[in-house]
Amino acid sequence: MTQEKNNSKLIAIITMCFIFAMISFVTNMGAPFGNIWGFEYPFAKAWGNLMNFAAYLFMGIPAGKMLIKYGYKKTALIALVVGIIGLAFQYLSSIVGAGTYVFTYDNIPVALNLIIYLLGAFICGFCVCMLNTVVNPMLNLLGGGGNKGNQLIQIGGTMNSLTATLTPLLSGLLVGTVTADTSMSNVAPLLFIGMAVFAISFVIISRVQIPEPTLGKEQPKYERSPLAFRHCLLGVIAIFFYVGIEIGIPMELNFYITDLGFEGSAAIGGTLAASYWLMMLLGRATSSAISGKISTSLQMTVVSSVAIILLLIAIFLPESVTFNVSNHDVPLKAVFIAACGLCTSIMWGGIFNLSVEGLGKYTEAASGIFMTMVVGGGIMPLIQEAIAKSAGPIASYWLIIAMLAYILFYSTIGCKNVNKDIKVD
């Protein structure tokens, strides 16, 4: 009986890690696709990313309620169907509405195909929000919370980083150099891959057993809000900033290199963005190995400090200091920016783990609130892009440094549970 239980648990862990991989595959289409739309609509480079994360604002709390009412498995299955619909809309933007203009923005006529793409990005946001709401508390639960719970989240995060690495790399290879002739049809194979993977995932998840800690039980009575816990409230703010950091660093790096304008700049920009996600993969794999022994708080303190140092080096390093890629001189500062992936790698799982520690029955509700605040991944990169347009792309990383400073504060002081008097069972 014990062996059967362990096997069931292992299958559930593998399934959650697989879902983690799907989340980044959809999310990281935003920046390379933004390069395509940005050629015709310079103001819209970050709009797809914004729509993807704006969906969290509307779906976060409902997704948490879905966990309680329908369980983890059914919520995941619904999310996968929604994901297929969202990717289908993005593909539709490559074949419909290019010559039909609906309004003017910044003196540029906007065609219907952009609206269709943004709608697809918004629908995909619903998908990844629901998947995120499922996978994080489940992995934390399967690990028993604490350092072990964080360890499983980091293992899932490693899979997340693997697909995050491949997405901009594949997009860059498909596009090459962004020109007036580049359109969403160039990346249609990537969209078809995404739809196929979601369909396969649906079949796999429908056939495996996933623990349902809330399904069939009387819904818990909440005397307080999860935000009554100081460490949870401050963690919600930290998640808002963190997702802005995670998306903003490679997104602006991709834009920065692509806008240098040499032949193949989009491919090199995609490769450098992919190297950031590769660094995240390595960082998460390392954290997975050590999280059972080294506290989450200590890991978070170290990586947030190192990330600040790396970005300071990148900001002050002269642009004339370059390295050669395919016979093109690329500013060396890009390497230091990409290296930040080693640091941001553990922050999502670390912040979530620290924020729900000791919440008991409030964990699922807190997860929904966390997903709502992932909207920071749309808002903060948009602010960063606005700074980049006015002060330059490298200067925009001062915003990232400010957000990293808050995460450093949370890792050392803000993560402590000072509300142990609140009943959680």
GROMACS .gro file of C-alpha atoms in nm:
model
  425
    1MET     CA    1   0.000   0.000   0.000
    2THR     CA    2   0.288   0.235   0.086
    3GLN     CA    3   0.461   0.160  -0.246
    4GLU     CA    4   0.139   0.229  -0.438
    5LYS     CA    5   0.100   0.558  -0.252
    6ASN     CA    6   0.461   0.657  -0.331
    7ASN     CA    7   0.412   0.572  -0.700
    8SER     CA    8   0.096   0.782  -0.710
    9LYS     CA    9   0.281   1.070  -0.548
   10LEU     CA   10   0.569   1.043  -0.797
   11ILE     CA   11   0.327   1.050  -1.094
   12ALA     CA   12   0.157   1.357  -0.947
   13ILE     CA   13   0.495   1.532  -0.907
   14ILE     CA   14   0.595   1.453  -1.267
   15THR     CA   15   0.257   1.577  -1.391
   16MET     CA   16   0.291   1.906  -1.201
   17CYS     CA   17   0.642   1.955  -1.341
   18PHE     CA   18   0.506   1.895  -1.691
   19ILE     CA   19   0.241   2.163  -1.632
   20PHE     CA   20   0.515   2.399  -1.507
   21ALA     CA   21   0.690   2.355  -1.843
   22MET     CA   22   0.376   2.448  -2.036
   23ILE     CA   23   0.337   2.773  -1.842
   24SER     CA   24   0.667   2.919  -1.962
   25PHE     CA   25   0.620   2.795  -2.318
   26VAL     CA   26   0.310   3.015  -2.355
   27THR     CA   27   0.435   3.307  -2.146
   28ASN     CA   28   0.769   3.349  -2.321
   29MET     CA   29   0.618   3.392  -2.666
   30GLY     CA   30   0.543   3.753  -2.565
   31ALA     CA   31   0.884   3.915  -2.624
   32PRO     CA   32   0.976   3.757  -2.962
   33PHE     CA   33   0.622   3.807  -3.088
   34GLY     CA   34   0.649   4.167  -2.964
   35ASN     CA   35   0.944   4.218  -3.196
   36ILE     CA   36   0.725   4.114  -3.491
   37TRP     CA   37   0.437   4.345  -3.404
   38GLY     CA   38   0.674   4.622  -3.295
   39PHE     CA   39   0.803   4.672  -3.648
   40GLU     CA   40   0.460   4.789  -3.769
   41TYR     CA   41   0.337   4.916  -3.430
   42PRO     CA   42   0.634   5.047  -3.224
   43PHE     CA   43   0.402   5.128  -2.933
   44ALA     CA   44   0.274   4.769  -2.915
   45LYS     CA   45   0.598   4.581  -2.848
   46ALA     CA   46   0.499   4.495  -2.493
   47TRP     CA   47   0.122   4.486  -2.544
   48GLY     CA   48   0.099   4.110  -2.598
   49ASN     CA   49   0.296   4.056  -2.280
   50LEU     CA   50   0.069   4.304  -2.100
   51MET     CA   51  -0.247   4.125  -2.215
   52ASN     CA   52  -0.106   3.788  -2.111
   53PHE     CA   53  -0.043   3.908  -1.758
   54ALA     CA   54  -0.349   4.134  -1.735
   55ALA     CA   55  -0.555   3.815  -1.746
   56TYR     CA   56  -0.412   3.722  -1.405
   57LEU     CA   57  -0.580   4.027  -1.255
   58PHE     CA   58  -0.921   3.892  -1.358
   59MET     CA   59  -0.857   3.519  -1.319
   60GLY     CA   60  -0.635   3.490  -1.011
   61ILE     CA   61  -0.899   3.480  -0.737
   62PRO     CA   62  -1.155   3.285  -0.948
   63ALA     CA   63  -0.881   3.028  -1.020
   64GLY     CA   64  -0.824   2.988  -0.646
   65LYS     CA   65  -1.197   2.931  -0.598
   66MET     CA   66  -1.195   2.676  -0.881
   67LEU     CA   67  -0.930   2.477  -0.691
   68ILE     CA   68  -1.157   2.455  -0.390
   69LYS     CA   69  -1.477   2.376  -0.586
   70TYR     CA   70  -1.352   2.158  -0.874
   71GLY     CA   71  -1.014   2.033  -0.752
   72TYR     CA   72  -0.666   2.049  -0.900
   73LYS     CA   73  -0.712   1.805  -1.188
   74LYS     CA   74  -1.030   1.950  -1.337
   75THR     CA   75  -0.894   2.304  -1.306
   76ALA     CA   76  -0.581   2.199  -1.497
   77LEU     CA   77  -0.786   2.032  -1.773
   78ILE     CA   78  -1.003   2.341  -1.817
   79ALA     CA   79  -0.687   2.553  -1.836
   80LEU     CA   80  -0.540   2.339  -2.116
   81VAL     CA   81  -0.855   2.375  -2.329
   82VAL     CA   82  -0.843   2.753  -2.276
   83GLY     CA   83  -0.476   2.750  -2.380
   84ILE     CA   84  -0.553   2.579  -2.710
   85ILE     CA   85  -0.818   2.843  -2.784
   86GLY     CA   86  -0.575   3.126  -2.701
   87LEU     CA   87  -0.300   2.991  -2.927
   88ALA     CA   88  -0.557   2.938  -3.205
   89PHE     CA   89  -0.652   3.307  -3.185
   90GLN     CA   90  -0.286   3.409  -3.208
   91TYR     CA   91  -0.248   3.194  -3.520
   92LEU     CA   92  -0.568   3.346  -3.659
   93SER     CA   93  -0.401   3.688  -3.642
   94SER     CA   94  -0.155   3.570  -3.909
   95ILE     CA   95  -0.428   3.507  -4.167
   96VAL     CA   96  -0.717   3.743  -4.080
   97GLY     CA   97  -0.763   4.118  -4.053
   98ALA     CA   98  -0.431   4.253  -4.182
   99GLY     CA   99  -0.594   4.511  -4.411
  100THR     CA  100  -0.892   4.597  -4.192
  101TYR     CA  101  -0.819   4.903  -3.977
  102VAL     CA  102  -1.031   4.960  -3.669
  103PHE     CA  103  -0.882   5.267  -3.498
  104THR     CA  104  -0.578   5.496  -3.485
  105TYR     CA  105  -0.328   5.502  -3.200
  106ASP     CA  106  -0.028   5.736  -3.180
  107ASN     CA  107  -0.112   5.846  -3.539
  108ILE     CA  108  -0.075   5.486  -3.660
  109PRO     CA  109  -0.379   5.298  -3.798
  110VAL     CA  110  -0.429   4.972  -3.609
  111ALA     CA  111  -0.550   4.669  -3.804
  112LEU     CA  112  -0.786   4.398  -3.683
  113ASN     CA  113  -0.512   4.133  -3.684
  114LEU     CA  114  -0.337   4.305  -3.392
  115ILE     CA  115  -0.663   4.304  -3.195
  116ILE     CA  116  -0.708   3.932  -3.265
  117TYR     CA  117  -0.350   3.862  -3.150
  118LEU     CA  118  -0.398   4.059  -2.829
  119LEU     CA  119  -0.723   3.873  -2.760
  120GLY     CA  120  -0.536   3.545  -2.805
  121ALA     CA  121  -0.264   3.661  -2.565
  122PHE     CA  122  -0.533   3.755  -2.311
  123ILE     CA  123  -0.701   3.413  -2.340
  124CYS     CA  124  -0.362   3.242  -2.300
  125GLY     CA  125  -0.321   3.448  -1.984
  126PHE     CA  126  -0.631   3.283  -1.837
  127CYS     CA  127  -0.475   2.946  -1.918
  128VAL     CA  128  -0.138   3.004  -1.752
  129CYS     CA  129  -0.303   3.172  -1.453
  130MET     CA  130  -0.512   2.860  -1.384
  131LEU     CA  131  -0.211   2.633  -1.439
  132ASN     CA  132   0.002   2.840  -1.203
  133THR     CA  133  -0.273   2.829  -0.941
  134VAL     CA  134  -0.270   2.450  -0.965
  135VAL     CA  135   0.098   2.370  -0.979
  136ASN     CA  136   0.252   2.585  -0.704
  137PRO     CA  137   0.040   2.486  -0.400
  138MET     CA  138   0.031   2.123  -0.522
  139LEU     CA  139   0.410   2.089  -0.541
  140ASN     CA  140   0.442   2.264  -0.205
  141LEU     CA  141   0.184   2.021  -0.061
  142LEU     CA  142   0.349   1.713  -0.214
  143GLY     CA  143   0.679   1.821  -0.060
  144GLY     CA  144   0.522   1.876   0.281
  145GLY     CA  145   0.592   2.251   0.284
  146GLY     CA  146   0.910   2.405   0.425
  147ASN     CA  147   1.243   2.345   0.250
  148LYS     CA  148   1.119   2.022   0.089
  149GLY     CA  149   0.817   2.201  -0.055
  150ASN     CA  150   1.047   2.467  -0.200
  151GLN     CA  151   1.270   2.191  -0.339
  152LEU     CA  152   0.984   2.044  -0.543
  153ILE     CA  153   0.881   2.387  -0.668
  154GLN     CA  154   1.241   2.443  -0.784
  155ILE     CA  155   1.242   2.107  -0.964
  156GLY     CA  156   0.922   2.210  -1.143
  157GLY     CA  157   1.083   2.546  -1.210
  158THR     CA  158   1.373   2.370  -1.381
  159MET     CA  159   1.132   2.224  -1.635
  160ASN     CA  160   0.974   2.566  -1.664
  161SER     CA  161   1.312   2.716  -1.751
  162LEU     CA  162   1.385   2.447  -2.010
  163THR     CA  163   1.085   2.543  -2.223
  164ALA     CA  164   1.147   2.911  -2.147
  165THR     CA  165   1.494   2.869  -2.297
  166LEU     CA  166   1.364   2.701  -2.612
  167THR     CA  167   1.077   2.943  -2.687
  168PRO     CA  168   1.272   3.265  -2.770
  169LEU     CA  169   1.549   3.057  -2.931
  170LEU     CA  170   1.304   2.887  -3.167
  171SER     CA  171   1.126   3.216  -3.237
  172GLY     CA  172   1.455   3.386  -3.321
  173LEU     CA  173   1.554   3.105  -3.558
  174LEU     CA  174   1.216   3.114  -3.732
  175VAL     CA  175   1.221   3.493  -3.774
  176GLY     CA  176   1.593   3.568  -3.830
  177THR     CA  177   1.580   3.943  -3.897
  178VAL     CA  178   1.260   4.138  -3.834
  179THR     CA  179   1.159   4.325  -4.151
  180ALA     CA  180   0.844   4.477  -4.299
  181ASP     CA  181   0.762   4.134  -4.442
  182THR     CA  182   0.787   3.952  -4.108
  183SER     CA  183   0.450   3.841  -3.969
  184MET     CA  184   0.296   3.593  -3.727
  185SER     CA  185   0.290   3.339  -4.010
  186ASN     CA  186   0.668   3.309  -3.962
  187VAL     CA  187   0.617   3.166  -3.613
  188ALA     CA  188   0.305   2.962  -3.694
  189PRO     CA  189   0.501   2.634  -3.640
  190LEU     CA  190   0.563   2.740  -3.280
  191LEU     CA  191   0.191   2.800  -3.228
  192PHE     CA  192   0.105   2.460  -3.376
  193ILE     CA  193   0.360   2.296  -3.146
  194GLY     CA  194   0.199   2.470  -2.850
  195MET     CA  195  -0.152   2.354  -2.943
  196ALA     CA  196  -0.031   1.997  -2.996
  197VAL     CA  197   0.150   1.990  -2.661
  198PHE     CA  198  -0.159   2.123  -2.480
  199ALA     CA  199  -0.373   1.855  -2.645
  200ILE     CA  200  -0.127   1.580  -2.546
  201SER     CA  201  -0.108   1.724  -2.193
  202PHE     CA  202  -0.487   1.709  -2.168
  203VAL     CA  203  -0.484   1.338  -2.249
  204ILE     CA  204  -0.201   1.263  -2.003
  205ILE     CA  205  -0.345   1.461  -1.712
  206SER     CA  206  -0.694   1.317  -1.765
  207ARG     CA  207  -0.548   0.969  -1.708
  208VAL     CA  208  -0.335   1.028  -1.395
  209GLN     CA  209  -0.438   1.055  -1.032
  210ILE     CA  210  -0.371   1.385  -0.861
  211PRO     CA  211  -0.421   1.438  -0.485
  212GLU     CA  212  -0.726   1.652  -0.411
  213PRO     CA  213  -0.683   1.795  -0.060
  214THR     CA  214  -0.997   2.012  -0.079
  215LEU     CA  215  -1.230   1.823  -0.314
  216GLY     CA  216  -1.529   1.655  -0.149
  217LYS     CA  217  -1.459   1.821   0.183
  218GLU     CA  218  -1.658   2.092   0.352
  219GLN     CA  219  -1.522   2.427   0.242
  220PRO     CA  220  -1.313   2.584   0.517
  221LYS     CA  221  -1.448   2.882   0.706
  222TYR     CA  222  -1.215   3.178   0.682
  223GLU     CA  223  -1.220   3.396   0.992
  224ARG     CA  224  -0.951   3.618   0.841
  225SER     CA  225  -0.802   3.695   0.501
  226PRO     CA  226  -0.466   3.542   0.401
  227LEU     CA  227  -0.349   3.903   0.382
  228ALA     CA  228  -0.392   3.926   0.760
  229PHE     CA  229  -0.058   3.746   0.771
  230ARG     CA  230   0.212   4.011   0.729
  231HIS     CA  231   0.454   3.776   0.554
  232CYS     CA  232   0.182   3.680   0.307
  233LEU     CA  233   0.088   4.042   0.233
  234LEU     CA  234   0.450   4.143   0.178
  235GLY     CA  235   0.500   3.827  -0.028
  236VAL     CA  236   0.211   3.925  -0.256
  237ILE     CA  237   0.390   4.254  -0.325
  238ALA     CA  238   0.715   4.065  -0.380
  239ILE     CA  239   0.547   3.837  -0.638
  240PHE     CA  240   0.413   4.144  -0.821
  241PHE     CA  241   0.765   4.286  -0.849
  242TYR     CA  242   0.934   3.952  -0.913
  243VAL     CA  243   0.729   3.863  -1.222
  244GLY     CA  244   0.804   4.210  -1.357
  245ILE     CA  245   1.173   4.135  -1.301
  246GLU     CA  246   1.161   3.788  -1.455
  247ILE     CA  247   0.987   3.906  -1.773
  248GLY     CA  248   1.142   4.252  -1.797
  249ILE     CA  249   1.508   4.145  -1.791
  250PRO     CA  250   1.504   3.917  -2.100
  251MET     CA  251   1.232   4.114  -2.279
  252GLU     CA  252   1.428   4.440  -2.278
  253LEU     CA  253   1.749   4.249  -2.355
  254ASN     CA  254   1.579   4.098  -2.661
  255PHE     CA  255   1.453   4.440  -2.773
  256TYR     CA  256   1.794   4.600  -2.707
  257ILE     CA  257   1.990   4.355  -2.924
  258THR     CA  258   1.723   4.332  -3.195
  259ASP     CA  259   1.712   4.712  -3.228
  260LEU     CA  260   2.086   4.722  -3.300
  261GLY     CA  261   1.962   4.644  -3.650
  262PHE     CA  262   2.241   4.431  -3.795
  263GLU     CA  263   2.161   4.126  -4.006
  264GLY     CA  264   2.038   3.844  -3.784
  265SER     CA  265   1.999   4.074  -3.481
  266ALA     CA  266   1.659   3.918  -3.395
  267ALA     CA  267   1.816   3.571  -3.392
  268ILE     CA  268   2.103   3.688  -3.170
  269GLY     CA  269   1.858   3.877  -2.946
  270GLY     CA  270   1.650   3.561  -2.917
  271THR     CA  271   1.961   3.356  -2.839
  272LEU     CA  272   2.069   3.595  -2.562
  273ALA     CA  273   1.717   3.596  -2.417
  274ALA     CA  274   1.724   3.217  -2.435
  275SER     CA  275   2.057   3.217  -2.250
  276TYR     CA  276   1.886   3.407  -1.966
  277TRP     CA  277   1.628   3.130  -1.940
  278LEU     CA  278   1.907   2.872  -1.965
  279MET     CA  279   2.072   3.040  -1.666
  280MET     CA  280   1.740   3.011  -1.485
  281LEU     CA  281   1.734   2.641  -1.567
  282LEU     CA  282   2.082   2.593  -1.420
  283GLY     CA  283   1.995   2.800  -1.114
  284ARG     CA  284   1.677   2.608  -1.046
  285ALA     CA  285   1.851   2.274  -1.095
  286THR     CA  286   2.114   2.382  -0.842
  287SER     CA  287   1.851   2.504  -0.597
  288SER     CA  288   1.663   2.176  -0.638
  289ALA     CA  289   1.972   1.993  -0.517
  290ILE     CA  290   2.039   2.215  -0.214
  291SER     CA  291   1.695   2.334  -0.100
  292GLY     CA  292   1.650   2.039   0.133
  293LYS     CA  293   1.947   2.162   0.338
  294ILE     CA  294   1.982   2.537   0.279
  295SER     CA  295   1.698   2.765   0.386
  296THR     CA  296   1.488   2.944   0.131
  297SER     CA  297   1.547   3.276   0.305
  298LEU     CA  298   1.926   3.245   0.277
  299GLN     CA  299   1.909   3.146  -0.089
  300MET     CA  300   1.683   3.441  -0.166
  301THR     CA  301   1.908   3.685   0.016
  302VAL     CA  302   2.215   3.574  -0.179
  303VAL     CA  303   2.057   3.573  -0.526
  304SER     CA  304   1.882   3.909  -0.491
  305SER     CA  305   2.211   4.068  -0.381
  306VAL     CA  306   2.408   3.913  -0.669
  307ALA     CA  307   2.143   4.018  -0.924
  308ILE     CA  308   2.174   4.380  -0.813
  309ILE     CA  309   2.553   4.362  -0.854
  310LEU     CA  310   2.529   4.208  -1.202
  311LEU     CA  311   2.291   4.478  -1.324
  312LEU     CA  312   2.506   4.757  -1.180
  313ILE     CA  313   2.801   4.616  -1.376
  314ALA     CA  314   2.587   4.602  -1.692
  315ILE     CA  315   2.468   4.961  -1.651
  316PHE     CA  316   2.813   5.112  -1.595
  317LEU     CA  317   3.010   4.893  -1.840
  318PRO     CA  318   3.081   5.099  -2.158
  319GLU     CA  319   2.890   4.990  -2.466
  320SER     CA  320   3.218   4.997  -2.657
  321VAL     CA  321   3.325   4.682  -2.469
  322THR     CA  322   3.197   4.407  -2.697
  323PHE     CA  323   3.224   4.039  -2.784
  324ASN     CA  324   3.185   3.883  -3.128
  325VAL     CA  325   2.880   3.679  -3.232
  326SER     CA  326   2.851   3.565  -3.596
  327ASN     CA  327   3.092   3.842  -3.701
  328HIS     CA  328   2.890   4.109  -3.520
  329ASP     CA  329   3.005   4.312  -3.218
  330VAL     CA  330   2.756   4.275  -2.934
  331PRO     CA  331   2.790   4.483  -2.613
  332LEU     CA  332   2.939   4.272  -2.333
  333LYS     CA  333   2.687   4.417  -2.088
  334ALA     CA  334   2.432   4.182  -2.248
  335VAL     CA  335   2.616   3.888  -2.091
  336PHE     CA  336   2.581   4.032  -1.739
  337ILE     CA  337   2.212   4.097  -1.797
  338ALA     CA  338   2.156   3.739  -1.920
  339ALA     CA  339   2.351   3.605  -1.621
  340CYS     CA  340   2.080   3.745  -1.392
  341GLY     CA  341   1.882   3.435  -1.483
  342LEU     CA  342   2.094   3.243  -1.233
  343CYS     CA  343   1.957   3.471  -0.963
  344THR     CA  344   1.594   3.511  -1.064
  345SER     CA  345   1.573   3.134  -1.110
  346ILE     CA  346   1.473   3.055  -0.753
  347MET     CA  347   1.273   3.367  -0.670
  348TRP     CA  348   0.927   3.254  -0.781
  349GLY     CA  349   0.934   2.931  -0.583
  350GLY     CA  350   1.118   3.095  -0.295
  351ILE     CA  351   0.872   3.382  -0.254
  352PHE     CA  352   0.572   3.149  -0.283
  353ASN     CA  353   0.721   2.904  -0.034
  354LEU     CA  354   0.801   3.174   0.222
  355SER     CA  355   0.466   3.348   0.177
  356VAL     CA  356   0.240   3.043   0.234
  357GLU     CA  357   0.447   2.896   0.516
  358GLY     CA  358   0.220   2.840   0.815
  359LEU     CA  359  -0.102   2.946   0.635
  360GLY     CA  360  -0.277   2.607   0.668
  361LYS     CA  361  -0.636   2.631   0.541
  362TYR     CA  362  -0.563   2.973   0.391
  363THR     CA  363  -0.312   2.831   0.139
  364GLU     CA  364  -0.552   2.784  -0.157
  365ALA     CA  365  -0.706   3.129  -0.109
  366ALA     CA  366  -0.357   3.280  -0.085
  367SER     CA  367  -0.260   3.104  -0.408
  368GLY     CA  368  -0.546   3.278  -0.590
  369ILE     CA  369  -0.435   3.617  -0.458
  370PHE     CA  370  -0.079   3.543  -0.570
  371MET     CA  371  -0.197   3.467  -0.920
  372THR     CA  372  -0.383   3.798  -0.932
  373MET     CA  373  -0.064   3.987  -0.854
  374VAL     CA  374   0.125   3.813  -1.134
  375VAL     CA  375  -0.025   4.100  -1.336
  376GLY     CA  376   0.301   4.269  -1.238
  377GLY     CA  377   0.457   4.075  -1.525
  378GLY     CA  378   0.254   4.290  -1.762
  379ILE     CA  379   0.258   4.623  -1.581
  380MET     CA  380   0.622   4.653  -1.475
  381PRO     CA  381   0.775   4.556  -1.815
  382LEU     CA  382   0.542   4.813  -1.975
  383ILE     CA  383   0.680   5.078  -1.739
  384GLN     CA  384   1.032   4.952  -1.812
  385GLU     CA  385   0.970   4.981  -2.187
  386ALA     CA  386   0.844   5.338  -2.137
  387ILE     CA  387   1.165   5.420  -1.950
  388ALA     CA  388   1.367   5.253  -2.227
  389LYS     CA  389   1.202   5.473  -2.491
  390SER     CA  390   1.279   5.793  -2.303
  391ALA     CA  391   1.611   5.717  -2.131
  392GLY     CA  392   1.748   5.417  -2.320
  393PRO     CA  393   1.712   5.039  -2.274
  394ILE     CA  394   2.005   5.003  -2.035
  395ALA     CA  395   1.885   5.286  -1.810
  396SER     CA  396   1.553   5.100  -1.777
  397TYR     CA  397   1.729   4.838  -1.564
  398TRP     CA  398   1.736   5.084  -1.271
  399LEU     CA  399   1.369   4.991  -1.228
  400ILE     CA  400   1.471   4.625  -1.204
  401ILE     CA  401   1.732   4.711  -0.940
  402ALA     CA  402   1.470   4.893  -0.730
  403MET     CA  403   1.240   4.588  -0.740
  404LEU     CA  404   1.528   4.357  -0.653
  405ALA     CA  405   1.601   4.576  -0.350
  406TYR     CA  406   1.247   4.511  -0.225
  407ILE     CA  407   1.291   4.136  -0.272
  408LEU     CA  408   1.615   4.156  -0.073
  409PHE     CA  409   1.419   4.325   0.207
  410TYR     CA  410   1.151   4.055   0.193
  411SER     CA  411   1.409   3.776   0.201
  412THR     CA  412   1.573   3.907   0.516
  413ILE     CA  413   1.294   4.074   0.716
  414GLY     CA  414   0.954   4.066   0.545
  415CYS     CA  415   0.926   3.687   0.518
  416LYS     CA  416   0.905   3.627   0.894
  417ASN     CA  417   0.566   3.503   1.019
  418VAL     CA  418   0.469   3.743   1.297
  419ASN     CA  419   0.103   3.635   1.306
  420LYS     CA  420   0.127   3.287   1.459
  421ASP     CA  421  -0.167   3.371   1.685
  422ILE     CA  422  -0.411   3.332   1.392
  423LYS     CA  423  -0.571   2.986   1.379
  424VAL     CA  424  -0.498   2.804   1.051
  425ASP     CA  425  -0.669   2.465   1.101
   0.00000   0.00000   0.00000
